[in-house]
Amino acid sequence: EIVMTQSPATLSLSPGERATLSCRASQSVSSYYLSWYQQKPGQAPRLLIYGASTRATGIPARFSGSGSGTDFTLTISSLQPEDFAVYYCQQDYNFLLTFGGGTKVEIK
Amino acid sequence: QVQLQESGPGLVKPSETLSLTCTVSGGSISSYYWSWIRQPAGKGLEWIGRIYISGSTNYNPSLKSRVTMSVDTSKNQFSLRLSSVTAADTAVYYCARDSYCSGGSCYPTGLDYWGQGTLVTVSS
């Protein structure tokens, strides 16, 4: 099983700042199979990025994904009030899907 | 617009079987894998498994011995059964649309549509 480790666990930033979230896989993952989600309290997760860098339908351009191999990054270029939430990375290799533990982006 | 809705008992007794159904509307259940994911209160997401309309399944190895998934294309529904439940199975359970399949190949598109989730509590 591929373990996904996200860092930091919590990111305290102000609106307008840039957020950089990290996701590391325990072994190499094809970028094809790497996705990012946003979850707000009491809501289902929302797909932001799939294929490591492709924005899902309706996702603003301030969200971008990058990376390859074992290291992947989600960047929010300028935090908006509605972006404060928990973010999860997810891989889908060899028919087994696993999530990272999440990064909480909170208001500083 | 595709919509998913989970349904089933909100309370299950220990050692019994948890049964949930996900109804898909606004689109066909064909051509996609469909997943179940759960989330204990205050914790992260755990993938339970996925099913295709052919009945092909992939399960999380940690739950595989207790999980059964099925699909009913006539009702545009898929279902989850989790046996021998304990308090550790208490969680919000989500269904979601998974990979797109065509011509014998499947293409990961992320879990792009989710149900609102349903809380299942295991307690006597």
PDB file of C-alpha atoms in Angstrom:
ATOM      1  CA  GLU A   1       0.000   0.000   0.000  1.00  0.00           C
ATOM      2  CA  ILE A   2       1.281   3.451  -0.891  1.00  0.00           C
ATOM      3  CA  VAL A   3       1.256   5.817   2.090  1.00  0.00           C
ATOM      4  CA  MET A   4       0.633   9.482   1.359  1.00  0.00           C
ATOM      5  CA  THR A   5       2.111  11.951   3.843  1.00  0.00           C
ATOM      6  CA  GLN A   6       0.953  15.555   3.807  1.00  0.00           C
ATOM      7  CA  SER A   7       2.763  18.500   5.326  1.00  0.00           C
ATOM      8  CA  PRO A   8       2.363  20.663   7.179  1.00  0.00           C
ATOM      9  CA  ALA A   9      -0.568  19.379   9.200  1.00  0.00           C
ATOM     10  CA  THR A  10      -1.729  22.949   9.711  1.00  0.00           C
ATOM     11  CA  LEU A  11      -0.917  26.070   7.713  1.00  0.00           C
ATOM     12  CA  SER A  12      -1.771  29.445   9.267  1.00  0.00           C
ATOM     13  CA  LEU A  13      -1.970  32.183   6.660  1.00  0.00           C
ATOM     14  CA  SER A  14      -3.756  35.452   5.962  1.00  0.00           C
ATOM     15  CA  PRO A  15      -6.121  36.138   3.065  1.00  0.00           C
ATOM     16  CA  GLY A  16      -4.171  37.135  -0.015  1.00  0.00           C
ATOM     17  CA  GLU A  17      -1.141  35.054   0.910  1.00  0.00           C
ATOM     18  CA  ARG A  18       0.205  32.135  -1.092  1.00  0.00           C
ATOM     19  CA  ALA A  19      -0.347  28.620   0.250  1.00  0.00           C
ATOM     20  CA  THR A  20       1.957  25.744  -0.605  1.00  0.00           C
ATOM     21  CA  LEU A  21       0.832  22.274   0.464  1.00  0.00           C
ATOM     22  CA  SER A  22       3.037  19.213   0.156  1.00  0.00           C
ATOM     23  CA  CYS A  23       2.161  15.578  -0.434  1.00  0.00           C
ATOM     24  CA  ARG A  24       4.793  12.845  -0.426  1.00  0.00           C
ATOM     25  CA  ALA A  25       4.226   9.260  -1.522  1.00  0.00           C
ATOM     26  CA  SER A  26       6.024   6.289   0.044  1.00  0.00           C
ATOM     27  CA  GLN A  27       6.889   5.089  -3.465  1.00  0.00           C
ATOM     28  CA  SER A  28       6.742   6.593  -6.920  1.00  0.00           C
ATOM     29  CA  VAL A  29       3.255   7.380  -8.204  1.00  0.00           C
ATOM     30  CA  SER A  30       2.311   8.191 -11.762  1.00  0.00           C
ATOM     31  CA  SER A  31       1.143  11.788 -11.976  1.00  0.00           C
ATOM     32  CA  TYR A  32      -1.838  10.414 -13.873  1.00  0.00           C
ATOM     33  CA  TYR A  33      -3.169   9.029 -10.608  1.00  0.00           C
ATOM     34  CA  LEU A  34      -2.687  11.970  -8.228  1.00  0.00           C
ATOM     35  CA  SER A  35      -5.635  14.117  -7.134  1.00  0.00           C
ATOM     36  CA  TRP A  36      -6.313  16.888  -4.611  1.00  0.00           C
ATOM     37  CA  TYR A  37      -9.530  17.649  -2.718  1.00  0.00           C
ATOM     38  CA  GLN A  38     -10.861  20.442  -0.545  1.00  0.00           C
ATOM     39  CA  GLN A  39     -13.180  19.745   2.362  1.00  0.00           C
ATOM     40  CA  LYS A  40     -15.080  22.254   4.462  1.00  0.00           C
ATOM     41  CA  PRO A  41     -16.779  21.386   7.774  1.00  0.00           C
ATOM     42  CA  GLY A  42     -19.963  19.397   7.317  1.00  0.00           C
ATOM     43  CA  GLN A  43     -19.443  19.026   3.573  1.00  0.00           C
ATOM     44  CA  ALA A  44     -18.287  16.292   1.253  1.00  0.00           C
ATOM     45  CA  PRO A  45     -14.838  16.695  -0.269  1.00  0.00           C
ATOM     46  CA  ARG A  46     -14.634  18.576  -3.570  1.00  0.00           C
ATOM     47  CA  LEU A  47     -12.270  17.550  -6.353  1.00  0.00           C
ATOM     48  CA  LEU A  48      -9.801  20.335  -7.162  1.00  0.00           C
ATOM     49  CA  ILE A  49      -7.050  18.723  -9.213  1.00  0.00           C
ATOM     50  CA  TYR A  50      -6.607  15.395 -10.990  1.00  0.00           C
ATOM     51  CA  GLY A  51      -3.712  14.065 -13.015  1.00  0.00           C
ATOM     52  CA  ALA A  52      -1.481  16.052 -10.633  1.00  0.00           C
ATOM     53  CA  SER A  53      -2.046  19.337 -12.481  1.00  0.00           C
ATOM     54  CA  THR A  54      -5.423  19.401 -14.264  1.00  0.00           C
ATOM     55  CA  ARG A  55      -8.034  21.575 -12.608  1.00  0.00           C
ATOM     56  CA  ALA A  56     -11.461  19.991 -12.252  1.00  0.00           C
ATOM     57  CA  THR A  57     -14.476  21.673 -13.778  1.00  0.00           C
ATOM     58  CA  GLY A  58     -15.258  25.031 -12.204  1.00  0.00           C
ATOM     59  CA  ILE A  59     -12.105  25.235 -10.079  1.00  0.00           C
ATOM     60  CA  PRO A  60     -10.559  28.734 -10.036  1.00  0.00           C
ATOM     61  CA  ALA A  61      -7.183  29.311 -11.639  1.00  0.00           C
ATOM     62  CA  ARG A  62      -5.625  30.274  -8.286  1.00  0.00           C
ATOM     63  CA  PHE A  63      -5.472  26.542  -7.529  1.00  0.00           C
ATOM     64  CA  SER A  64      -2.612  24.723  -9.223  1.00  0.00           C
ATOM     65  CA  GLY A  65      -0.973  21.339  -8.840  1.00  0.00           C
ATOM     66  CA  SER A  66       2.487  20.142  -9.709  1.00  0.00           C
ATOM     67  CA  GLY A  67       4.977  17.426  -9.013  1.00  0.00           C
ATOM     68  CA  SER A  68       6.011  13.948 -10.046  1.00  0.00           C
ATOM     69  CA  GLY A  69       7.400  10.711  -8.668  1.00  0.00           C
ATOM     70  CA  THR A  70       7.010  10.912  -4.909  1.00  0.00           C
ATOM     71  CA  ASP A  71       6.601  14.664  -4.367  1.00  0.00           C
ATOM     72  CA  PHE A  72       3.520  16.660  -5.250  1.00  0.00           C
ATOM     73  CA  THR A  73       2.394  20.193  -4.424  1.00  0.00           C
ATOM     74  CA  LEU A  74      -0.885  22.064  -4.325  1.00  0.00           C
ATOM     75  CA  THR A  75      -0.508  25.829  -4.552  1.00  0.00           C
ATOM     76  CA  ILE A  76      -3.166  28.431  -3.872  1.00  0.00           C
ATOM     77  CA  SER A  77      -1.769  31.623  -5.338  1.00  0.00           C
ATOM     78  CA  SER A  78      -3.771  34.111  -3.286  1.00  0.00           C
ATOM     79  CA  LEU A  79      -5.949  32.798  -0.481  1.00  0.00           C
ATOM     80  CA  GLN A  80      -9.566  33.847  -0.569  1.00  0.00           C
ATOM     81  CA  PRO A  81     -11.798  33.670   2.532  1.00  0.00           C
ATOM     82  CA  GLU A  82     -13.571  30.618   1.118  1.00  0.00           C
ATOM     83  CA  ASP A  83     -10.283  28.697   0.712  1.00  0.00           C
ATOM     84  CA  PHE A  84      -9.770  28.088   4.433  1.00  0.00           C
ATOM     85  CA  ALA A  85     -10.471  24.390   4.679  1.00  0.00           C
ATOM     86  CA  VAL A  86      -8.805  20.975   4.860  1.00  0.00           C
ATOM     87  CA  TYR A  87      -6.992  19.672   1.780  1.00  0.00           C
ATOM     88  CA  TYR A  88      -6.315  16.031   0.939  1.00  0.00           C
ATOM     89  CA  CYS A  89      -4.115  14.436  -1.666  1.00  0.00           C
ATOM     90  CA  GLN A  90      -5.014  11.019  -3.063  1.00  0.00           C
ATOM     91  CA  GLN A  91      -3.319   8.450  -5.270  1.00  0.00           C
ATOM     92  CA  ASP A  92      -4.803   5.552  -7.197  1.00  0.00           C
ATOM     93  CA  TYR A  93      -2.103   3.066  -8.059  1.00  0.00           C
ATOM     94  CA  ASN A  94      -2.520  -0.624  -8.702  1.00  0.00           C
ATOM     95  CA  PHE A  95      -6.252  -0.544  -8.022  1.00  0.00           C
ATOM     96  CA  LEU A  96      -5.772   0.699  -4.470  1.00  0.00           C
ATOM     97  CA  LEU A  97      -6.729   4.253  -3.660  1.00  0.00           C
ATOM     98  CA  THR A  98      -5.233   5.999  -0.603  1.00  0.00           C
ATOM     99  CA  PHE A  99      -5.564   9.484   0.858  1.00  0.00           C
ATOM    100  CA  GLY A 100      -3.092  11.630   2.721  1.00  0.00           C
ATOM    101  CA  GLY A 101      -3.874  12.696   6.243  1.00  0.00           C
ATOM    102  CA  GLY A 102      -4.815  16.230   5.228  1.00  0.00           C
ATOM    103  CA  THR A 103      -3.539  19.774   5.650  1.00  0.00           C
ATOM    104  CA  LYS A 104      -5.717  22.292   7.414  1.00  0.00           C
ATOM    105  CA  VAL A 105      -5.377  25.818   6.049  1.00  0.00           C
ATOM    106  CA  GLU A 106      -6.507  28.189   8.773  1.00  0.00           C
ATOM    107  CA  ILE A 107      -6.784  31.932   9.086  1.00  0.00           C
ATOM    108  CA  LYS A 108      -3.832  33.511  10.842  1.00  0.00           C
TER     109      LYS A 108
ATOM    110  CA  GLN B   1     -25.767  17.558 -13.306  1.00  0.00           C
ATOM    111  CA  VAL B   2     -24.842  14.239 -11.721  1.00  0.00           C
ATOM    112  CA  GLN B   3     -26.077  13.810  -8.161  1.00  0.00           C
ATOM    113  CA  LEU B   4     -25.445  11.016  -5.683  1.00  0.00           C
ATOM    114  CA  GLN B   5     -27.491  10.214  -2.605  1.00  0.00           C
ATOM    115  CA  GLU B   6     -26.602   7.725   0.107  1.00  0.00           C
ATOM    116  CA  SER B   7     -29.359   5.921   1.980  1.00  0.00           C
ATOM    117  CA  GLY B   8     -29.553   3.332   4.724  1.00  0.00           C
ATOM    118  CA  PRO B   9     -29.857   2.879   8.481  1.00  0.00           C
ATOM    119  CA  GLY B  10     -28.108   5.453  10.625  1.00  0.00           C
ATOM    120  CA  LEU B  11     -27.708   3.039  13.521  1.00  0.00           C
ATOM    121  CA  VAL B  12     -26.295  -0.467  13.357  1.00  0.00           C
ATOM    122  CA  LYS B  13     -25.666  -2.845  16.237  1.00  0.00           C
ATOM    123  CA  PRO B  14     -22.204  -4.277  16.876  1.00  0.00           C
ATOM    124  CA  SER B  15     -21.500  -7.548  15.010  1.00  0.00           C
ATOM    125  CA  GLU B  16     -24.286  -6.837  12.522  1.00  0.00           C
ATOM    126  CA  THR B  17     -24.007  -5.791   8.874  1.00  0.00           C
ATOM    127  CA  LEU B  18     -24.012  -2.210   7.680  1.00  0.00           C
ATOM    128  CA  SER B  19     -25.895  -1.751   4.404  1.00  0.00           C
ATOM    129  CA  LEU B  20     -25.926   1.412   2.331  1.00  0.00           C
ATOM    130  CA  THR B  21     -27.159   2.275  -1.141  1.00  0.00           C
ATOM    131  CA  CYS B  22     -26.080   5.111  -3.398  1.00  0.00           C
ATOM    132  CA  THR B  23     -28.559   6.354  -5.985  1.00  0.00           C
ATOM    133  CA  VAL B  24     -27.157   8.162  -9.009  1.00  0.00           C
ATOM    134  CA  SER B  25     -29.294  10.732 -10.808  1.00  0.00           C
ATOM    135  CA  GLY B  26     -28.647  13.106 -13.681  1.00  0.00           C
ATOM    136  CA  GLY B  27     -26.435  10.620 -15.457  1.00  0.00           C
ATOM    137  CA  SER B  28     -25.934   6.953 -16.199  1.00  0.00           C
ATOM    138  CA  ILE B  29     -24.149   4.600 -13.870  1.00  0.00           C
ATOM    139  CA  SER B  30     -22.536   3.029 -16.931  1.00  0.00           C
ATOM    140  CA  SER B  31     -18.978   3.785 -18.029  1.00  0.00           C
ATOM    141  CA  TYR B  32     -17.685   4.641 -14.555  1.00  0.00           C
ATOM    142  CA  TYR B  33     -16.306   2.995 -11.492  1.00  0.00           C
ATOM    143  CA  TRP B  34     -18.116   4.016  -8.300  1.00  0.00           C
ATOM    144  CA  SER B  35     -16.441   4.273  -4.907  1.00  0.00           C
ATOM    145  CA  TRP B  36     -17.309   4.237  -1.222  1.00  0.00           C
ATOM    146  CA  ILE B  37     -15.272   6.356   1.216  1.00  0.00           C
ATOM    147  CA  ARG B  38     -15.733   6.877   4.938  1.00  0.00           C
ATOM    148  CA  GLN B  39     -14.628   9.464   7.466  1.00  0.00           C
ATOM    149  CA  PRO B  40     -14.758   9.045  11.256  1.00  0.00           C
ATOM    150  CA  ALA B  41     -15.598  12.228  13.124  1.00  0.00           C
ATOM    151  CA  GLY B  42     -12.653  14.610  13.168  1.00  0.00           C
ATOM    152  CA  LYS B  43     -10.454  12.282  11.133  1.00  0.00           C
ATOM    153  CA  GLY B  44      -9.323  11.804   7.557  1.00  0.00           C
ATOM    154  CA  LEU B  45     -10.742   9.978   4.567  1.00  0.00           C
ATOM    155  CA  GLU B  46     -10.554   6.200   4.145  1.00  0.00           C
ATOM    156  CA  TRP B  47     -11.338   4.551   0.832  1.00  0.00           C
ATOM    157  CA  ILE B  48     -13.432   1.408   1.213  1.00  0.00           C
ATOM    158  CA  GLY B  49     -13.574   0.168  -2.364  1.00  0.00           C
ATOM    159  CA  ARG B  50     -15.027   0.579  -5.850  1.00  0.00           C
ATOM    160  CA  ILE B  51     -17.288  -1.243  -8.279  1.00  0.00           C
ATOM    161  CA  TYR B  52     -17.916  -1.177 -12.020  1.00  0.00           C
ATOM    162  CA  ILE B  53     -21.183  -2.005 -13.761  1.00  0.00           C
ATOM    163  CA  SER B  54     -19.729  -5.367 -14.789  1.00  0.00           C
ATOM    164  CA  GLY B  55     -19.461  -6.227 -11.106  1.00  0.00           C
ATOM    165  CA  SER B  56     -15.686  -5.861 -11.087  1.00  0.00           C
ATOM    166  CA  THR B  57     -14.509  -4.638  -7.682  1.00  0.00           C
ATOM    167  CA  ASN B  58     -11.421  -3.364  -5.905  1.00  0.00           C
ATOM    168  CA  TYR B  59     -11.443  -3.317  -2.112  1.00  0.00           C
ATOM    169  CA  ASN B  60      -9.219  -1.767   0.547  1.00  0.00           C
ATOM    170  CA  PRO B  61      -7.163  -4.710   1.845  1.00  0.00           C
ATOM    171  CA  SER B  62      -7.763  -3.611   5.430  1.00  0.00           C
ATOM    172  CA  LEU B  63     -11.527  -4.083   4.969  1.00  0.00           C
ATOM    173  CA  LYS B  64     -11.646  -6.657   2.203  1.00  0.00           C
ATOM    174  CA  SER B  65     -12.724  -9.584   4.374  1.00  0.00           C
ATOM    175  CA  ARG B  66     -15.828  -7.706   5.510  1.00  0.00           C
ATOM    176  CA  VAL B  67     -16.843  -5.728   2.407  1.00  0.00           C
ATOM    177  CA  THR B  68     -19.213  -6.620  -0.398  1.00  0.00           C
ATOM    178  CA  MET B  69     -20.278  -4.223  -3.118  1.00  0.00           C
ATOM    179  CA  SER B  70     -22.965  -4.673  -5.740  1.00  0.00           C
ATOM    180  CA  VAL B  71     -24.530  -2.672  -8.551  1.00  0.00           C
ATOM    181  CA  ASP B  72     -28.061  -2.455  -9.951  1.00  0.00           C
ATOM    182  CA  THR B  73     -27.944  -0.768 -13.340  1.00  0.00           C
ATOM    183  CA  SER B  74     -31.740  -0.882 -13.744  1.00  0.00           C
ATOM    184  CA  LYS B  75     -32.094   1.390 -10.707  1.00  0.00           C
ATOM    185  CA  ASN B  76     -28.877   3.387 -11.280  1.00  0.00           C
ATOM    186  CA  GLN B  77     -27.744   2.309  -7.821  1.00  0.00           C
ATOM    187  CA  PHE B  78     -24.757   0.673  -6.186  1.00  0.00           C
ATOM    188  CA  SER B  79     -24.511  -0.707  -2.698  1.00  0.00           C
ATOM    189  CA  LEU B  80     -22.143  -1.399   0.173  1.00  0.00           C
ATOM    190  CA  ARG B  81     -22.329  -4.116   2.792  1.00  0.00           C
ATOM    191  CA  LEU B  82     -19.879  -4.154   5.683  1.00  0.00           C
ATOM    192  CA  SER B  83     -20.179  -7.135   8.006  1.00  0.00           C
ATOM    193  CA  SER B  84     -19.266  -7.690  11.643  1.00  0.00           C
ATOM    194  CA  VAL B  85     -19.212  -3.994  12.448  1.00  0.00           C
ATOM    195  CA  THR B  86     -17.711  -2.520  15.602  1.00  0.00           C
ATOM    196  CA  ALA B  87     -17.622   0.965  17.064  1.00  0.00           C
ATOM    197  CA  ALA B  88     -14.543   1.617  14.903  1.00  0.00           C
ATOM    198  CA  ASP B  89     -16.819   1.534  11.851  1.00  0.00           C
ATOM    199  CA  THR B  90     -18.758   4.559  13.064  1.00  0.00           C
ATOM    200  CA  ALA B  91     -18.241   7.231  10.426  1.00  0.00           C
ATOM    201  CA  VAL B  92     -19.772   9.370   7.735  1.00  0.00           C
ATOM    202  CA  TYR B  93     -20.013   7.218   4.636  1.00  0.00           C
ATOM    203  CA  TYR B  94     -19.755   8.810   1.195  1.00  0.00           C
ATOM    204  CA  CYS B  95     -20.331   7.448  -2.286  1.00  0.00           C
ATOM    205  CA  ALA B  96     -18.518   9.030  -5.215  1.00  0.00           C
ATOM    206  CA  ARG B  97     -18.012   8.731  -8.953  1.00  0.00           C
ATOM    207  CA  ASP B  98     -14.631   7.260  -9.840  1.00  0.00           C
ATOM    208  CA  SER B  99     -12.688   6.492 -13.018  1.00  0.00           C
ATOM    209  CA  TYR B 100     -14.169   6.724 -16.508  1.00  0.00           C
ATOM    210  CA  CYS B 101     -13.981   3.552 -18.600  1.00  0.00           C
ATOM    211  CA  SER B 102     -14.258   3.154 -22.353  1.00  0.00           C
ATOM    212  CA  GLY B 103     -13.113   0.596 -24.863  1.00  0.00           C
ATOM    213  CA  GLY B 104     -11.696  -1.677 -22.234  1.00  0.00           C
ATOM    214  CA  SER B 105      -9.519   0.977 -20.613  1.00  0.00           C
ATOM    215  CA  CYS B 106     -10.161   3.136 -17.567  1.00  0.00           C
ATOM    216  CA  TYR B 107      -8.966   6.691 -17.064  1.00  0.00           C
ATOM    217  CA  PRO B 108      -8.553   8.226 -13.603  1.00  0.00           C
ATOM    218  CA  THR B 109     -10.474  11.464 -13.332  1.00  0.00           C
ATOM    219  CA  GLY B 110     -10.451  11.817  -9.559  1.00  0.00           C
ATOM    220  CA  LEU B 111     -13.551  11.352  -7.450  1.00  0.00           C
ATOM    221  CA  ASP B 112     -15.470  14.100  -9.170  1.00  0.00           C
ATOM    222  CA  TYR B 113     -19.000  13.774  -7.806  1.00  0.00           C
ATOM    223  CA  TRP B 114     -19.811  12.936  -4.191  1.00  0.00           C
ATOM    224  CA  GLY B 115     -22.913  12.268  -2.190  1.00  0.00           C
ATOM    225  CA  GLN B 116     -23.606  14.471   0.820  1.00  0.00           C
ATOM    226  CA  GLY B 117     -22.609  11.636   3.162  1.00  0.00           C
ATOM    227  CA  THR B 118     -24.559   9.675   5.706  1.00  0.00           C
ATOM    228  CA  LEU B 119     -23.597   9.139   9.328  1.00  0.00           C
ATOM    229  CA  VAL B 120     -23.619   5.534  10.441  1.00  0.00           C
ATOM    230  CA  THR B 121     -23.255   4.892  14.160  1.00  0.00           C
ATOM    231  CA  VAL B 122     -22.420   1.457  15.495  1.00  0.00           C
ATOM    232  CA  SER B 123     -23.902   1.080  18.930  1.00  0.00           C
ATOM    233  CA  SER B 124     -26.106  -1.271  20.894  1.00  0.00           C
TER     234      SER B 124
END
